[in-house]
C-alpha cells in the first residue's frame, strides 16, 4: 500500500509511506526556496516519488491534513492553493488581509444559497488536477481532521502505548487544542478546545505586536523572554486569554468586554465559514496591546516615547516574558488536568505550540510525567506524516491488525546526493576543493581551529531542526559568537545557538536529563545546564542557563557522531555549535547548489560536503589531522 500524505497549506509538505514505512518526507520550502511555502506541494510530491523510486500512478491513496480542505473549502482558496502555490505568505500581514477580504466571496456564495457540496466538488476537482501534474492519477483523494493528523504523527512514532496525546496550534479544523488517548494502536479523542481563544494565536499576536512576523518569528519571543520579568505585565496579558478554573479551556476577558454588536459580527463570520477558523480576536488583541502599552515596535525595538504602567517602567523583554510564562503555565495546567483524569504517565505532544522548547521543558518537569515525546516536525508539516500513518493504520485495522507505536532512531527522510552529484556541481563554481581522506577528522579540526564550517552530508533532515546533515558547525567556547555569527547570517536572534552533544556526555552536562532524553535526540526541548558547562561552553547557553541540545548517538548518525568524537579528542569538549545551514529568512539548504551559493555569500568559511572540502580563493584552511 502506497500512501501519500499532503499538507497543502503553510509549511507545505509531502510524506510517502509504503507498507507502513516512512520512505520520504520533504517540505516544499526546501525545493522552492520560499520560506514556509504555502500551497500545493508540487515539487515535494515529485521528490518523494523520486526518492522511493516509484511513479505517481503507483500511489494508492492521497490523504490531506485538514477536513476543511475538502468539506468547507471556499472556491477562491482552492484556486489559490493550486494555481498560486507559494504566493501566499501566512507571515505577511497584507496576505492575511487578502484572506479576510476573500472571505467576503464565501459570504456572497452562502447568501446566494450555494450548497457546501458545490465547493467540495470544485475543490476535489482542483486537487485532482494538481495531483495529475505530478503523475498521481489513480489514487483516491481523502482528508482527515487536522488535530487527528497531528496526534497520529506523534503517537505512532513515540515508542509508547497507553499515552496521553496533546496537540496545540493556532487553528486547525476549528480547534486550537485536542486531547487524545493512544492505546492498542488506536487514537481516541477525549477533549477539544475551540480556536476562538487560541493560545497559539495569542502568542503569535504578541510576536506581531513586538514588530516581528507572526507565524514565523515566535521563536524570537521565546528567546527574548529570558531577559525580562514575567510578573510585571502578567495581569495585563491575562486580559487577552485566561484559563478556566478546571484547567481545560480558555476564554478572553477582553473579548467578553466587547460591545455585543461586535461579538455578534465575529460569531457571524465563524458561522458563515462553517467552523471557527477565523479572526480569533487577533486584531482586537493588537488594538488592546497598542492602547495598553503605547509603544510601537519594529523588529522588537521601541519606536516612540517610553510608557509607565502603575508607575513602573517596562521593556519589550517584559512583554515577551509575561507572554512566555502565561503560555507555559497554561499548558502545564492543561496537561496536568488530563494526567490526573486519565492516570496516564506517558505524554506525547504535537502542533506548533510545542515548537516552544521552554514549554516542553516545563511539561517534562511535571511530576506525573514518566516519559515525553515531541514529534520532531511538530508544526503543520508533520501532519502530512500523520495523515499517511493514519491511512496505514486504517488499512491494517480493516484486516484485523493494528499499527503499534515504534521509537524512531532518526529523521533523515529527505533527499541525498552522491559524490558524483556533488562533483558535478563543484565544477560549475569558481571555488577550490579537494577530496578528503578523512572528512570527519578534518571537519573536526577545522572547527577546533575556529573556522565556521557548513556541513552537507547524507539525507536531509525532516522537520525544522538542522540535525547535523545540513548544519553550520562552530566552536562553543566563544561567548561573543551569538552576536557576530548571527550578524554574518543576517539573523536577529535572542536564543543562543544550540549544541550538538555526544550521547554519553549529555547526563554530565544537563540536569534531569533522563526526563527529556528522547526529545533531545531531535532538539525539541531545553534543559538546565550544569554550572561547569555554562562556563566551558557559553556559546550554547542562554542567559537563564538553559540549552536546547541535539544529543547525537552513533547509531543514528555515525558520520556526525565521529565528528563530535574527533572534536572531543582535540579540545576535550564533547559538544559544538550546531545552527541551521541557511541565511536569515531562507529555508535550510537542500541541494549541493544551495550549499555552494551559501559559501559564495560568506555564510561559512569552509564547506564540508560529502567527501569534499571547499573554500574560496585565499581561504585555504589547510587543516592538520
Short mmCIF file of C-alpha atoms in Angstrom, two decimals, residues 28-421:
data_model
loop_
_atom_site.label_atom_id
_atom_site.label_comp_id
_atom_site.label_asym_id
_atom_site.label_seq_id
_atom_site.Cartn_x
_atom_site.Cartn_y
_atom_site.Cartn_z
CA UNK A 28 8.14 22.25 -0.29
CA UNK A 29 10.11 25.24 1.02
CA UNK A 30 13.39 23.32 0.69
CA UNK A 31 12.83 22.93 -3.05
CA UNK A 32 11.14 26.23 -3.98
CA UNK A 33 13.34 28.23 -1.56
CA UNK A 34 10.21 30.04 -0.31
CA UNK A 35 10.20 30.04 3.49
CA UNK A 36 7.17 28.21 4.96
CA UNK A 37 5.83 27.67 1.44
CA UNK A 38 2.02 27.80 1.45
CA UNK A 39 0.23 25.93 -1.32
CA UNK A 40 0.17 22.66 -3.17
CA UNK A 41 3.48 20.75 -2.76
CA UNK A 42 4.12 20.00 -6.44
CA UNK A 43 7.88 19.64 -6.16
CA UNK A 44 7.79 17.71 -2.89
CA UNK A 45 5.47 15.12 -4.40
CA UNK A 46 7.86 14.58 -7.29
CA UNK A 47 10.81 14.42 -4.89
CA UNK A 48 9.36 11.81 -2.52
CA UNK A 49 8.37 9.69 -5.53
CA UNK A 50 11.93 10.02 -6.87
CA UNK A 51 13.44 9.04 -3.53
CA UNK A 52 11.17 5.98 -3.37
CA UNK A 53 11.90 5.07 -6.98
CA UNK A 54 8.24 4.83 -7.95
CA UNK A 55 5.90 6.67 -10.29
CA UNK A 56 2.80 8.64 -9.42
CA UNK A 57 0.45 6.01 -10.79
CA UNK A 58 1.69 3.61 -8.10
CA UNK A 59 0.20 5.76 -5.31
CA UNK A 60 -2.95 4.16 -3.88
CA UNK A 61 -4.25 6.86 -1.54
CA UNK A 62 -3.70 10.60 -1.10
CA UNK A 63 -4.75 12.00 2.28
CA UNK A 64 -4.97 15.73 3.06
CA UNK A 65 -4.42 17.08 6.55
CA UNK A 66 -7.48 19.28 7.05
CA UNK A 67 -11.08 18.12 6.73
CA UNK A 68 -11.85 21.67 5.64
CA UNK A 69 -9.58 21.15 2.60
CA UNK A 70 -12.49 19.21 1.14
CA UNK A 71 -15.56 19.74 3.29
CA UNK A 72 -15.65 23.52 3.74
CA UNK A 73 -13.08 24.99 1.39
CA UNK A 74 -14.26 28.11 -0.47
CA UNK A 75 -13.59 28.10 -4.19
CA UNK A 76 -11.19 31.04 -4.07
CA UNK A 77 -8.97 29.22 -1.58
CA UNK A 78 -8.84 26.02 -3.61
CA UNK A 79 -7.87 28.15 -6.61
CA UNK A 80 -5.19 29.91 -4.59
CA UNK A 81 -3.68 26.72 -3.16
CA UNK A 82 -3.48 25.03 -6.55
CA UNK A 83 -2.86 27.84 -9.03
CA UNK A 84 -0.77 30.24 -6.93
CA UNK A 85 1.20 27.83 -4.76
CA UNK A 86 3.92 29.65 -2.86
CA UNK A 87 2.48 33.11 -3.47
CA UNK A 88 0.54 33.30 -0.19
CA UNK A 89 2.67 34.11 2.85
CA UNK A 90 0.99 33.49 6.20
CA UNK A 91 3.61 35.70 7.86
CA UNK A 92 2.70 38.63 5.59
CA UNK A 93 0.05 40.94 7.00
CA UNK A 94 -1.04 42.01 3.52
CA UNK A 95 -1.66 38.40 2.57
CA UNK A 96 -3.63 37.86 5.77
CA UNK A 97 -5.71 40.92 4.93
CA UNK A 98 -6.26 39.45 1.47
CA UNK A 99 -7.59 36.28 3.06
CA UNK A 100 -10.03 38.31 5.12
CA UNK A 101 -11.27 40.11 2.01
CA UNK A 102 -11.70 36.85 0.16
CA UNK A 103 -13.95 35.55 2.93
CA UNK A 104 -16.48 38.02 1.52
CA UNK A 105 -16.59 35.80 -1.55
CA UNK A 106 -17.68 32.99 0.75
CA UNK A 107 -20.40 35.18 2.27
CA UNK A 108 -21.77 36.01 -1.16
CA UNK A 109 -21.99 32.38 -2.17
CA UNK A 110 -23.63 31.38 1.10
CA UNK A 111 -26.14 34.22 0.86
CA UNK A 112 -26.95 33.09 -2.67
CA UNK A 113 -27.63 29.62 -1.23
CA UNK A 114 -24.76 27.82 -2.91
CA UNK A 115 -24.53 24.44 -1.12
CA UNK A 116 -21.29 23.36 0.54
CA UNK A 117 -21.27 20.32 -1.77
CA UNK A 118 -20.65 22.62 -4.74
CA UNK A 119 -17.49 23.99 -3.14
CA UNK A 120 -16.44 20.49 -2.09
CA UNK A 121 -16.75 19.07 -5.58
CA UNK A 122 -14.91 22.06 -7.00
CA UNK A 123 -12.04 21.57 -4.51
CA UNK A 124 -11.80 17.85 -5.30
CA UNK A 125 -11.61 18.64 -9.00
CA UNK A 126 -8.86 21.23 -8.45
CA UNK A 127 -6.79 18.95 -6.22
CA UNK A 128 -7.05 16.02 -8.61
CA UNK A 129 -5.88 18.25 -11.44
CA UNK A 130 -2.92 19.31 -9.30
CA UNK A 131 -2.06 15.69 -8.46
CA UNK A 132 -2.19 14.76 -12.13
CA UNK A 133 0.55 17.32 -12.79
CA UNK A 134 2.77 15.14 -10.60
CA UNK A 135 1.63 11.94 -12.29
CA UNK A 136 -0.66 10.88 -9.43
CA UNK A 137 -3.74 9.83 -11.39
CA UNK A 138 -5.01 6.58 -9.89
CA UNK A 139 -5.11 7.32 -6.15
CA UNK A 140 -8.19 8.02 -4.07
CA UNK A 141 -8.37 11.52 -2.56
CA UNK A 142 -9.31 11.78 1.10
CA UNK A 143 -8.95 14.15 4.06
CA UNK A 144 -8.58 13.73 7.80
CA UNK A 145 -9.09 16.02 10.77
CA UNK A 146 -6.13 18.34 11.32
CA UNK A 147 -5.54 17.62 15.01
CA UNK A 148 -6.02 13.89 14.46
CA UNK A 149 -3.18 14.09 11.92
CA UNK A 150 -1.01 15.90 14.48
CA UNK A 151 -1.83 13.24 17.07
CA UNK A 152 -1.07 10.35 14.71
CA UNK A 153 2.26 11.85 13.66
CA UNK A 154 3.42 11.79 17.28
CA UNK A 155 1.69 8.74 18.74
CA UNK A 156 2.82 6.20 16.16
CA UNK A 157 6.46 7.30 16.47
CA UNK A 158 6.50 7.74 20.24
CA UNK A 159 7.59 4.23 21.14
CA UNK A 160 4.94 4.14 23.88
CA UNK A 161 1.46 2.69 24.10
CA UNK A 162 -1.11 3.98 26.60
CA UNK A 163 -0.19 7.60 26.02
CA UNK A 164 -1.77 10.96 26.68
CA UNK A 165 -1.51 12.95 23.45
CA UNK A 166 -1.88 16.73 23.46
CA UNK A 167 -1.99 18.72 20.23
CA UNK A 168 -1.90 22.51 20.13
CA UNK A 169 -1.52 25.20 17.47
CA UNK A 170 -3.13 28.38 16.20
CA UNK A 171 -6.05 26.75 14.46
CA UNK A 172 -6.93 23.62 12.57
CA UNK A 173 -10.41 22.49 11.56
CA UNK A 174 -11.88 24.87 14.11
CA UNK A 175 -9.77 23.65 17.02
CA UNK A 176 -6.69 25.04 18.72
CA UNK A 177 -6.03 22.10 21.04
CA UNK A 178 -7.13 18.49 21.30
CA UNK A 179 -6.55 15.65 23.73
CA UNK A 180 -6.35 12.00 22.73
CA UNK A 181 -5.63 8.69 24.40
CA UNK A 182 -3.44 6.39 22.35
CA UNK A 183 -3.83 2.74 23.23
CA UNK A 184 -3.59 -0.52 21.32
CA UNK A 185 -2.62 1.29 18.15
CA UNK A 186 -5.79 3.40 18.16
CA UNK A 187 -6.49 7.05 18.89
CA UNK A 188 -9.49 8.19 20.93
CA UNK A 189 -10.28 11.89 21.24
CA UNK A 190 -11.46 12.91 24.71
CA UNK A 191 -11.40 16.73 24.59
CA UNK A 192 -11.16 19.65 22.18
CA UNK A 193 -10.60 23.38 22.58
CA UNK A 194 -12.13 25.79 20.09
CA UNK A 195 -9.78 28.14 18.29
CA UNK A 196 -11.91 31.08 19.40
CA UNK A 197 -9.41 31.77 22.19
CA UNK A 198 -6.30 30.10 20.82
CA UNK A 199 -3.06 30.04 22.82
CA UNK A 200 -1.16 29.75 19.56
CA UNK A 201 -2.76 32.88 18.15
CA UNK A 202 -2.27 34.71 21.43
CA UNK A 203 1.47 34.07 21.22
CA UNK A 204 1.52 34.98 17.54
CA UNK A 205 -0.26 38.23 18.39
CA UNK A 206 2.49 39.10 20.87
CA UNK A 207 5.03 38.30 18.16
CA UNK A 208 3.27 40.68 15.79
CA UNK A 209 2.95 43.42 18.40
CA UNK A 210 6.68 43.33 19.13
CA UNK A 211 7.36 44.07 15.48
CA UNK A 212 8.13 40.58 14.20
CA UNK A 213 6.26 38.33 11.78
CA UNK A 214 3.57 36.19 13.30
CA UNK A 215 3.52 32.58 12.08
CA UNK A 216 7.28 32.84 11.61
CA UNK A 217 9.20 34.59 14.40
CA UNK A 218 7.60 33.16 17.54
CA UNK A 219 10.94 31.57 18.46
CA UNK A 220 12.45 35.03 18.83
CA UNK A 221 9.91 35.79 21.55
CA UNK A 222 10.88 32.62 23.42
CA UNK A 223 14.50 33.77 23.43
CA UNK A 224 13.69 37.37 24.28
CA UNK A 225 11.55 36.30 27.24
CA UNK A 226 14.57 35.14 29.25
CA UNK A 227 15.75 38.76 29.51
CA UNK A 228 12.51 40.07 31.06
CA UNK A 229 10.45 39.97 34.25
CA UNK A 230 7.39 37.75 33.68
CA UNK A 231 5.48 39.18 36.64
CA UNK A 232 5.45 42.86 35.62
CA UNK A 233 2.79 42.56 32.94
CA UNK A 234 1.15 39.21 33.62
CA UNK A 235 -2.15 40.74 34.87
CA UNK A 236 -2.45 42.83 31.72
CA UNK A 237 -1.86 39.92 29.35
CA UNK A 238 -4.30 37.72 31.26
CA UNK A 239 -7.00 40.05 29.97
CA UNK A 240 -6.32 38.68 26.49
CA UNK A 241 -6.51 35.00 27.36
CA UNK A 242 -7.15 33.20 30.64
CA UNK A 243 -7.56 29.63 31.81
CA UNK A 244 -10.89 28.34 33.08
CA UNK A 245 -10.88 27.10 36.70
CA UNK A 246 -10.93 23.44 35.64
CA UNK A 247 -7.74 23.96 33.58
CA UNK A 248 -9.30 22.62 30.38
CA UNK A 249 -10.41 25.61 28.35
CA UNK A 250 -9.53 29.21 27.65
CA UNK A 251 -11.51 32.41 27.49
CA UNK A 252 -10.85 36.07 26.83
CA UNK A 253 -11.92 38.68 29.40
CA UNK A 254 -11.07 41.22 26.72
CA UNK A 255 -13.48 39.68 24.23
CA UNK A 256 -16.18 39.41 26.86
CA UNK A 257 -15.92 43.17 27.34
CA UNK A 258 -16.58 43.83 23.65
CA UNK A 259 -19.80 45.54 22.60
CA UNK A 260 -22.48 42.95 21.92
CA UNK A 261 -22.75 44.01 18.28
CA UNK A 262 -19.04 43.28 17.71
CA UNK A 263 -19.38 39.84 19.29
CA UNK A 264 -22.35 39.09 17.05
CA UNK A 265 -20.46 40.13 13.93
CA UNK A 266 -17.47 37.92 14.77
CA UNK A 267 -19.73 34.99 15.61
CA UNK A 268 -21.48 35.52 12.28
CA UNK A 269 -18.15 35.32 10.48
CA UNK A 270 -17.46 31.98 12.11
CA UNK A 271 -20.97 30.70 11.42
CA UNK A 272 -20.85 31.57 7.73
CA UNK A 273 -17.44 29.98 7.47
CA UNK A 274 -18.89 26.72 8.75
CA UNK A 275 -16.43 26.34 11.61
CA UNK A 276 -14.37 28.55 13.91
CA UNK A 277 -11.49 29.14 11.52
CA UNK A 278 -11.43 32.91 11.66
CA UNK A 279 -10.14 36.06 13.35
CA UNK A 280 -9.95 34.79 16.91
CA UNK A 281 -9.88 38.40 18.05
CA UNK A 282 -6.33 38.84 16.67
CA UNK A 283 -6.91 42.43 15.60
CA UNK A 284 -8.72 43.19 18.85
CA UNK A 285 -5.70 41.85 20.74
CA UNK A 286 -3.33 44.10 18.81
CA UNK A 287 -5.54 47.14 19.41
CA UNK A 288 -5.59 46.33 23.12
CA UNK A 289 -1.80 46.00 23.29
CA UNK A 290 -1.24 49.27 21.47
CA UNK A 291 -3.66 51.08 23.77
CA UNK A 292 -2.24 49.49 26.92
CA UNK A 293 1.47 49.90 26.28
CA UNK A 294 1.52 52.94 23.98
CA UNK A 295 4.62 51.54 22.33
CA UNK A 296 5.22 50.87 18.69
CA UNK A 297 7.79 48.20 17.90
CA UNK A 298 9.78 47.40 14.81
CA UNK A 299 11.66 44.10 14.99
CA UNK A 300 11.47 44.23 18.76
CA UNK A 301 12.90 47.74 19.03
CA UNK A 302 10.84 50.51 20.60
CA UNK A 303 9.75 53.37 18.36
CA UNK A 304 8.35 56.32 20.30
CA UNK A 305 8.41 57.55 23.91
CA UNK A 306 8.62 55.24 26.96
CA UNK A 307 5.49 54.40 28.93
CA UNK A 308 4.65 53.61 32.54
CA UNK A 309 2.14 51.17 33.99
CA UNK A 310 1.36 51.63 37.67
CA UNK A 311 4.35 53.92 37.99
CA UNK A 312 6.73 51.20 36.74
CA UNK A 313 8.67 51.25 33.52
CA UNK A 314 8.70 48.15 31.38
CA UNK A 315 10.51 46.90 28.32
CA UNK A 316 9.84 44.66 25.35
CA UNK A 317 11.57 41.83 27.26
CA UNK A 318 8.91 42.10 29.98
CA UNK A 319 6.10 41.71 27.45
CA UNK A 320 7.79 38.64 25.97
CA UNK A 321 8.48 37.21 29.42
CA UNK A 322 4.87 37.62 30.55
CA UNK A 323 3.55 36.00 27.36
CA UNK A 324 6.01 33.11 27.65
CA UNK A 325 5.23 32.49 31.31
CA UNK A 326 1.48 32.55 30.67
CA UNK A 327 1.86 30.07 27.81
CA UNK A 328 3.97 27.75 29.96
CA UNK A 329 1.64 27.94 32.96
CA UNK A 330 -1.49 27.40 30.89
CA UNK A 331 -0.06 24.41 29.02
CA UNK A 332 1.25 22.80 32.22
CA UNK A 333 -2.13 23.21 33.94
CA UNK A 334 -3.90 21.84 30.86
CA UNK A 335 -1.64 18.77 30.64
CA UNK A 336 -1.77 18.15 34.39
CA UNK A 337 -5.58 18.15 34.43
CA UNK A 338 -5.70 15.30 31.91
CA UNK A 339 -2.89 13.37 33.59
CA UNK A 340 -4.99 13.43 36.74
CA UNK A 341 -8.15 12.38 34.91
CA UNK A 342 -6.64 9.52 32.91
CA UNK A 343 -3.89 8.26 35.21
CA UNK A 344 -1.60 8.06 32.17
CA UNK A 345 2.10 8.85 32.57
CA UNK A 346 3.49 8.83 29.03
CA UNK A 347 2.92 12.18 27.30
CA UNK A 348 3.12 12.84 23.57
CA UNK A 349 2.99 16.34 22.05
CA UNK A 350 2.50 17.76 18.55
CA UNK A 351 1.43 21.04 16.97
CA UNK A 352 3.04 24.44 16.60
CA UNK A 353 2.71 25.37 20.28
CA UNK A 354 5.21 22.61 21.02
CA UNK A 355 7.86 24.19 18.84
CA UNK A 356 8.32 26.22 22.03
CA UNK A 357 11.17 24.35 23.70
CA UNK A 358 10.71 26.07 27.06
CA UNK A 359 7.09 24.93 27.22
CA UNK A 360 8.29 21.39 26.52
CA UNK A 361 10.79 21.57 29.38
CA UNK A 362 8.03 22.63 31.75
CA UNK A 363 5.87 19.69 30.63
CA UNK A 364 8.77 17.26 31.18
CA UNK A 365 9.13 18.62 34.72
CA UNK A 366 5.52 17.76 35.70
CA UNK A 367 5.85 15.23 38.50
CA UNK A 368 3.41 12.70 36.97
CA UNK A 369 5.23 12.57 33.62
CA UNK A 370 7.35 9.43 33.25
CA UNK A 371 8.26 9.91 29.59
CA UNK A 372 7.84 12.63 26.99
CA UNK A 373 7.96 12.66 23.20
CA UNK A 374 7.54 15.67 20.93
CA UNK A 375 7.08 14.94 17.25
CA UNK A 376 10.26 16.26 15.56
CA UNK A 377 8.22 18.01 12.87
CA UNK A 378 5.71 19.40 15.33
CA UNK A 379 4.25 22.08 13.03
CA UNK A 380 1.83 21.59 10.18
CA UNK A 381 4.47 19.95 8.02
CA UNK A 382 4.30 16.97 10.36
CA UNK A 383 0.60 16.46 9.70
CA UNK A 384 1.48 15.06 6.26
CA UNK A 385 3.22 12.20 8.06
CA UNK A 386 0.31 11.82 10.45
CA UNK A 387 -2.18 11.61 7.59
CA UNK A 388 -0.18 8.91 5.83
CA UNK A 389 0.26 6.89 9.03
CA UNK A 390 -3.46 7.18 9.75
CA UNK A 391 -4.13 5.77 6.31
CA UNK A 392 -1.86 2.80 7.00
CA UNK A 393 -3.44 2.24 10.44
CA UNK A 394 -6.87 2.16 8.79
CA UNK A 395 -5.64 -0.37 6.23
CA UNK A 396 -4.32 -2.65 8.97
CA UNK A 397 -7.50 -2.30 11.02
CA UNK A 398 -9.61 -3.31 8.03
CA UNK A 399 -7.59 -6.54 8.00
CA UNK A 400 -7.88 -7.18 11.74
CA UNK A 401 -4.45 -5.79 12.61
CA UNK A 402 -3.19 -2.70 14.44
CA UNK A 403 -0.35 -0.26 13.85
CA UNK A 404 1.70 -0.37 17.04
CA UNK A 405 3.82 2.65 18.04
CA UNK A 406 7.55 2.40 17.48
CA UNK A 407 10.50 4.50 18.62
CA UNK A 408 12.23 6.35 15.80
CA UNK A 409 16.00 6.21 15.57
CA UNK A 410 16.48 9.21 13.26
CA UNK A 411 14.53 11.51 10.95
CA UNK A 412 16.70 11.86 7.85
CA UNK A 413 13.81 11.44 5.39
CA UNK A 414 14.85 13.94 2.71
CA UNK A 415 16.97 13.76 -0.45
CA UNK A 416 20.65 12.84 -0.55
CA UNK A 417 23.28 13.37 -3.22
CA UNK A 418 26.04 11.08 -4.42
CA UNK A 419 29.69 12.01 -4.72
CA UNK A 420 29.25 12.35 -8.48
CA UNK A 421 26.20 14.60 -7.97
#
